[in-house]
Coordinates of C-alpha atoms in Angstrom, one line a residue:
M122 CA -18.0 -2.7 17.2
E123 CA -17.7 -0.8 14.1
P124 CA -20.5 2.1 14.6
K125 CA -22.7 2.3 11.5
W126 CA -22.0 6.0 10.7
I127 CA -18.3 6.6 11.5
K128 CA -17.9 10.4 13.0
G129 CA -14.1 10.0 13.3
M130 CA -11.3 12.5 14.2
D131 CA -7.6 12.0 13.3
V132 CA -5.6 13.1 16.3
S133 CA -2.3 12.1 15.9
F134 CA -0.8 15.6 17.4
L135 CA -2.6 15.3 20.1
D136 CA 0.4 13.5 22.5
E137 CA 2.7 16.4 21.3
I138 CA 0.3 19.0 21.6
E139 CA -0.7 18.2 25.4
Q140 CA 3.8 17.8 26.3
G141 CA 3.7 21.3 24.6
G142 CA 1.3 22.6 26.8
G143 CA -1.4 22.5 24.9
V144 CA -5.4 23.0 27.3
F145 CA -8.7 22.2 26.2
H146 CA -12.2 22.9 28.0
D147 CA -15.1 21.4 28.3
G148 CA -17.4 24.6 29.3
D149 CA -15.7 26.7 32.2
E150 CA -13.9 23.3 32.8
S151 CA -10.0 22.0 32.0
A152 CA -11.0 18.9 30.3
D153 CA -9.4 15.6 28.5
A154 CA -9.2 16.5 24.8
L155 CA -10.4 12.5 24.4
S156 CA -13.4 13.2 26.7
V157 CA -14.4 16.2 24.7
L158 CA -14.6 14.8 21.6
R159 CA -16.6 11.7 22.8
N160 CA -18.9 14.1 24.1
G161 CA -19.3 16.1 21.3
G162 CA -20.4 12.7 19.1
V163 CA -17.6 11.6 17.8
H164 CA -17.1 7.5 17.4
S165 CA -13.5 6.9 16.1
I166 CA -9.9 8.2 16.4
R167 CA -7.4 7.7 13.7
L168 CA -3.8 7.9 14.6
R169 CA -1.0 7.1 12.6
I170 CA 2.0 6.0 13.3
W171 CA 5.8 6.5 11.6
N172 CA 8.7 3.8 11.7
D173 CA 11.1 6.0 13.4
P174 CA 10.3 9.3 13.2
P175 CA 12.1 12.5 14.6
G176 CA 11.5 13.5 18.5
E177 CA 9.7 9.6 18.6
Y178 CA 6.1 11.3 18.5
C179 CA 4.5 9.2 16.8
N180 CA 6.3 5.7 17.0
L181 CA 5.2 2.7 18.5
E182 CA 5.7 3.6 22.1
R183 CA 3.3 6.9 21.8
T184 CA 0.9 5.3 20.0
L185 CA 0.4 2.2 22.5
L186 CA -0.2 5.3 24.7
M187 CA -2.9 7.2 22.6
A188 CA -4.6 4.2 21.3
K189 CA -5.2 2.5 24.9
R190 CA -6.7 5.8 26.1
V191 CA -9.4 5.6 22.9
K192 CA -10.0 2.0 23.6
S193 CA -10.4 3.3 27.7
L194 CA -13.2 5.6 25.9
G195 CA -14.6 2.6 24.2
M196 CA -13.7 4.5 20.8
H197 CA -13.5 2.6 17.7
L198 CA -10.1 3.0 16.4
L199 CA -8.5 3.2 13.2
L200 CA -4.5 2.8 12.9
D201 CA -2.5 4.5 9.8
F202 CA 0.4 3.0 8.6
H203 CA 2.6 5.3 6.9
Y204 CA 5.6 3.1 6.4
S205 CA 7.7 6.0 6.7
D206 CA 9.8 8.2 9.3
R207 CA 8.1 11.0 8.6
W208 CA 5.2 12.2 6.3
A209 CA 4.1 10.5 3.6
D210 CA 1.5 11.5 0.9
P211 CA 1.5 12.1 -2.8
A212 CA 4.5 14.2 -3.0
N213 CA 6.5 12.1 -0.3
Q214 CA 6.7 8.5 0.3
W215 CA 10.5 7.7 1.3
K216 CA 11.1 4.3 3.6
P217 CA 12.1 4.1 6.7
A218 CA 15.9 4.7 7.2
A219 CA 16.2 1.1 8.5
W220 CA 14.7 -0.3 5.3
S221 CA 17.0 1.7 2.8
D222 CA 18.6 -1.3 1.5
L223 CA 15.9 -3.9 1.0
Q224 CA 14.1 -4.1 -2.1
G225 CA 11.9 -6.8 -3.6
S226 CA 10.8 -9.7 -1.4
G227 CA 13.1 -8.3 1.3
L228 CA 11.0 -5.1 1.8
E229 CA 7.8 -7.0 1.1
Q230 CA 8.9 -9.2 4.7
A231 CA 9.7 -5.8 6.2
V232 CA 6.2 -4.6 5.7
Y233 CA 4.7 -7.7 6.8
D234 CA 7.1 -8.1 10.2
Y235 CA 6.5 -4.5 10.8
T236 CA 3.1 -4.5 10.7
Y237 CA 2.2 -7.3 12.4
E238 CA 4.5 -6.7 14.9
V239 CA 2.7 -3.0 15.5
L240 CA -0.5 -4.9 15.9
A241 CA 0.6 -7.6 18.0
V242 CA 2.2 -4.6 20.5
L243 CA -1.6 -3.2 20.1
R244 CA -3.8 -6.2 21.1
A245 CA -1.2 -7.5 23.8
G246 CA -2.1 -3.8 25.9
G247 CA -5.5 -4.1 24.5
A248 CA -5.3 -1.8 21.9
L249 CA -6.1 -3.9 18.5
P250 CA -7.4 -1.4 16.3
D251 CA -10.7 -2.0 14.4
M252 CA -9.0 -0.4 11.3
V253 CA -6.2 -0.1 9.3
Q254 CA -4.9 1.4 6.9
I255 CA -2.0 0.0 4.6
G256 CA -0.1 3.3 3.7
N257 CA -1.2 6.8 3.4
E258 CA -2.3 8.8 0.1
I259 CA -0.8 6.4 -1.6
T260 CA -2.0 8.1 -5.0
N261 CA 1.6 7.8 -6.3
G262 CA 2.9 4.5 -4.5
M263 CA 4.6 3.9 -1.1
L264 CA 8.0 3.1 0.1
W265 CA 10.0 5.1 -2.9
P266 CA 11.3 4.4 -4.5
D267 CA 10.4 0.7 -5.1
G268 CA 6.6 0.7 -5.2
R269 CA 6.9 4.4 -6.7
I270 CA 4.4 4.5 -9.2
G271 CA 3.2 7.1 -12.4
T272 CA 6.9 7.4 -13.3
G273 CA 7.1 5.0 -15.8
E274 CA 7.8 5.7 -19.4
D275 CA 6.6 2.8 -21.3
P276 CA 3.4 0.8 -20.2
G277 CA 5.7 -2.5 -19.6
A278 CA 7.5 0.0 -16.9
A279 CA 3.9 1.1 -15.2
D280 CA 3.0 -2.4 -14.8
G281 CA 6.1 -3.4 -13.6
Q282 CA 6.2 -0.5 -10.9
W283 CA 2.4 -1.5 -10.0
A284 CA 3.5 -5.0 -9.8
R285 CA 6.3 -3.7 -7.0
L286 CA 3.6 -1.3 -5.0
C287 CA 1.1 -4.6 -5.3
G288 CA 3.2 -7.1 -3.9
L289 CA 4.2 -4.3 -1.0
L290 CA 0.1 -4.1 -0.3
K291 CA -0.3 -7.6 0.0
A292 CA 2.4 -8.4 2.5
G293 CA 0.6 -5.4 4.8
V294 CA -2.9 -7.3 4.1
A295 CA -1.3 -10.2 5.3
A296 CA -0.5 -9.1 7.7
V297 CA -3.8 -7.8 8.7
R298 CA -5.4 -10.4 8.7
D299 CA -3.0 -13.0 9.9
T300 CA -3.4 -10.3 13.2
D301 CA -7.0 -11.0 13.4
E302 CA -9.5 -10.9 10.5
S303 CA -12.3 -9.0 12.1
V304 CA -9.9 -6.0 11.4
R305 CA -10.9 -3.9 8.6
V306 CA -8.3 -2.8 6.0
M307 CA -8.4 0.2 4.0
L308 CA -6.7 1.7 1.4
H309 CA -6.3 5.3 1.0
I310 CA -5.5 7.7 -1.7
D311 CA -5.9 11.9 -1.6
R312 CA -8.2 12.6 -4.9
G313 CA -11.4 13.2 -3.6
G314 CA -12.3 15.3 -5.5
D315 CA -11.4 13.2 -8.6
P316 CA -13.2 10.4 -9.7
E317 CA -11.1 10.0 -13.0
G318 CA -8.0 9.9 -11.1
S319 CA -9.6 7.4 -8.8
R320 CA -11.2 5.4 -11.0
S321 CA -7.5 4.7 -12.8
F322 CA -6.2 4.4 -9.7
F323 CA -8.8 1.3 -8.0
D324 CA -9.2 0.0 -11.1
R325 CA -5.1 -1.4 -11.0
I326 CA -6.5 -2.5 -7.5
E327 CA -9.0 -4.2 -8.3
A328 CA -6.8 -6.1 -11.1
A329 CA -4.2 -7.2 -8.9
G330 CA -6.8 -8.8 -6.7
I331 CA -5.9 -7.0 -3.7
D332 CA -8.3 -8.0 -0.7
Y333 CA -9.1 -4.6 1.1
D334 CA -12.6 -3.7 3.1
I335 CA -12.8 0.3 2.5
I336 CA -11.7 3.2 0.2
G337 CA -10.6 5.9 1.6
L338 CA -10.1 9.7 0.4
S339 CA -8.5 13.1 1.2
Y340 CA -11.0 15.7 0.7
Y341 CA -10.0 19.4 0.8
P342 CA -12.1 22.2 -0.9
W343 CA -9.0 24.4 -1.3
W344 CA -7.3 21.4 -2.7
H345 CA -9.7 19.1 -4.3
G346 CA -13.0 21.2 -5.4
P347 CA -16.4 21.8 -4.7
L348 CA -18.7 19.5 -2.8
E349 CA -20.2 18.2 -6.1
Q350 CA -16.8 16.5 -7.5
L351 CA -17.0 14.7 -4.2
S352 CA -20.7 13.6 -4.6
R353 CA -19.6 12.6 -7.8
N354 CA -16.6 10.6 -6.8
L355 CA -18.1 8.6 -4.0
D356 CA -21.4 7.7 -6.2
E357 CA -19.4 6.7 -8.9
L358 CA -16.6 4.6 -6.7
S359 CA -19.4 3.1 -5.2
A360 CA -21.4 1.7 -7.8
R361 CA -17.8 0.6 -9.8
Y362 CA -16.4 -1.3 -6.3
G363 CA -18.9 -2.5 -4.7
R364 CA -17.0 -1.2 -1.3
D365 CA -17.9 1.2 1.7
L366 CA -16.2 4.5 1.8
I367 CA -15.0 7.1 4.1
V368 CA -13.4 10.7 3.8
V369 CA -10.7 10.0 6.0
E370 CA -8.8 13.9 5.4
T371 CA -10.8 16.6 5.7
A372 CA -11.2 20.2 7.3
Y373 CA -12.7 23.6 6.9
P374 CA -11.6 26.8 8.2
W375 CA -13.0 28.6 11.5
T376 CA -10.6 31.8 10.8
F377 CA -8.4 33.7 8.8
C378 CA -7.1 35.7 12.4
A379 CA -4.1 33.9 13.1
K380 CA -2.5 33.8 16.2
E381 CA 0.8 35.7 16.4
G382 CA 4.0 33.8 15.6
F383 CA 1.9 31.4 13.4
P384 CA 1.5 31.3 9.9
L385 CA -1.7 29.9 8.3
I386 CA -1.7 26.9 5.3
V387 CA -5.7 28.0 4.3
E388 CA -5.0 32.2 4.8
N389 CA -8.1 33.7 2.3
A390 CA -11.4 32.4 1.0
E391 CA -10.0 32.3 -2.9
A392 CA -10.6 28.4 -2.9
L393 CA -13.6 28.4 -0.8
P394 CA -17.1 28.0 -1.5
A395 CA -18.5 31.8 -1.2
A396 CA -21.5 29.8 0.8
Y397 CA -19.5 29.1 3.6
P398 CA -17.3 32.1 5.3
A399 CA -14.5 31.1 7.4
T400 CA -16.4 31.7 10.6
P401 CA -17.8 29.3 13.2
E402 CA -21.3 29.1 12.0
G403 CA -19.7 28.6 8.5
Q404 CA -17.4 25.8 9.4
E405 CA -20.4 24.3 11.4
A406 CA -23.1 24.9 8.1
Y407 CA -20.3 23.5 5.8
M408 CA -19.4 20.5 7.2
K409 CA -23.1 19.3 7.7
E410 CA -22.9 19.5 4.0
F411 CA -20.3 17.6 3.8
A412 CA -21.4 15.2 5.9
D413 CA -24.6 14.8 4.1
V414 CA -23.0 14.7 1.1
I415 CA -21.2 11.1 2.4
R416 CA -24.2 10.3 3.6
R417 CA -26.2 10.4 0.1
T418 CA -23.8 7.9 -1.4
K419 CA -25.5 5.6 -3.4
C420 CA -26.0 1.9 -2.0
G421 CA -25.3 3.8 1.0
R422 CA -22.0 3.1 0.7
G423 CA -20.5 6.7 2.4
I424 CA -20.1 5.3 5.9
G425 CA -18.6 8.3 7.5
F426 CA -15.7 11.0 7.8
Y427 CA -12.4 11.8 9.9
Y428 CA -11.3 15.5 10.5
W429 CA -7.6 16.0 10.3
E430 CA -5.6 16.7 13.5
P431 CA -9.0 18.9 15.2
C432 CA -7.0 19.7 18.4
W433 CA -3.6 21.4 16.2
I434 CA -4.0 24.7 18.2
P435 CA -1.5 27.1 18.6
S436 CA -0.2 25.9 21.7
Q437 CA 3.6 25.9 20.8
R438 CA 5.9 26.9 17.9
E439 CA 8.4 24.3 17.6
W440 CA 7.5 20.7 16.4
S441 CA 9.1 17.2 16.3
V442 CA 8.0 16.7 12.4
G443 CA 10.1 20.5 11.9
H444 CA 7.7 22.8 10.9
A445 CA 5.3 25.2 12.7
N446 CA 1.8 24.9 13.4
N447 CA -0.1 25.9 10.2
W448 CA -3.6 24.3 10.8
S449 CA -4.6 26.7 13.7
N450 CA -7.5 28.3 11.8
L451 CA -8.6 24.3 10.6
T452 CA -9.5 23.1 13.9
L453 CA -12.6 22.0 15.7
F454 CA -11.5 24.2 18.8
D455 CA -10.3 28.1 18.7
H456 CA -6.6 29.2 20.3
D457 CA -7.7 28.8 23.9
G458 CA -9.2 25.2 23.5
Y459 CA -12.9 25.8 23.2
P460 CA -15.2 23.7 21.3
L461 CA -16.3 25.2 17.8
P462 CA -20.0 24.6 16.9
A463 CA -19.2 22.3 13.9
L464 CA -17.4 19.4 16.5
Y465 CA -21.4 18.9 17.4
I466 CA -22.7 18.4 13.6
P467 CA -24.0 14.9 14.0

């Protein structure tokens, strides 16, 4: 059952963190990170899946193992299809290598077959997701170049690009519906602080008749602006489309002191709200206000959030994804794996 308020965490790296020696604590004792999160009031877990990733983490086999752990704890599960062998975001939406020669209806069929197969494997393992994302941060489309949008030189070209993207989205949605109609479908863009950009995207989605349930947004204050912009966007989207909304990615720093050898993607307070310093207490206060902004969404349509990679502690320098851990001051655990106060916000 989906909780009325979703307090969720994306722990897609947790499998690799644990294999790399990361240890988490509940009080003075070492503990399973998922259990620590659940004891901290977390209701839902988000996992990303890549088609054939380097290093194999976040592939179907490893995702099944993680999904079974989530379900064994009685937690709600959101599965995030990237439809790529690596990161999919507004600047990267590259086809899986195995699909490189596919186009048109052939590519749509691959999306359907892959989505259906993944869900069938998870269902057979007793770990069917409760919610599914068709694509990750698809603001500029997905499965480039076929499903790329925003690059047309004239309206006709743009319309053709949107038609290709919507065909791919419809294939993914159909696979979810054919698997189990109780599974809710999310479409996710990155424009949490951009009402105009969000409206432009979802107007096209609505006009194409895409069958989906939830609008997902990424919102990071250093990229997407002040909380007032997020609040305005949530209210306008709620009124315009009458759908539930989730901020499906967010984070906030608790320190600017890095462990030696680990870079920081947010290394100073320049783009952060002055009222919330990068301390454990400042992170906690910010997350409380952030959650309240979502709760205040008009018509009660703001139904929760997912914190992105709260467990990505500095346990190892080399990663299968090919870059250093630059997130270690944006976690909900300190460098030694002890939970921070922000984990426990309601």
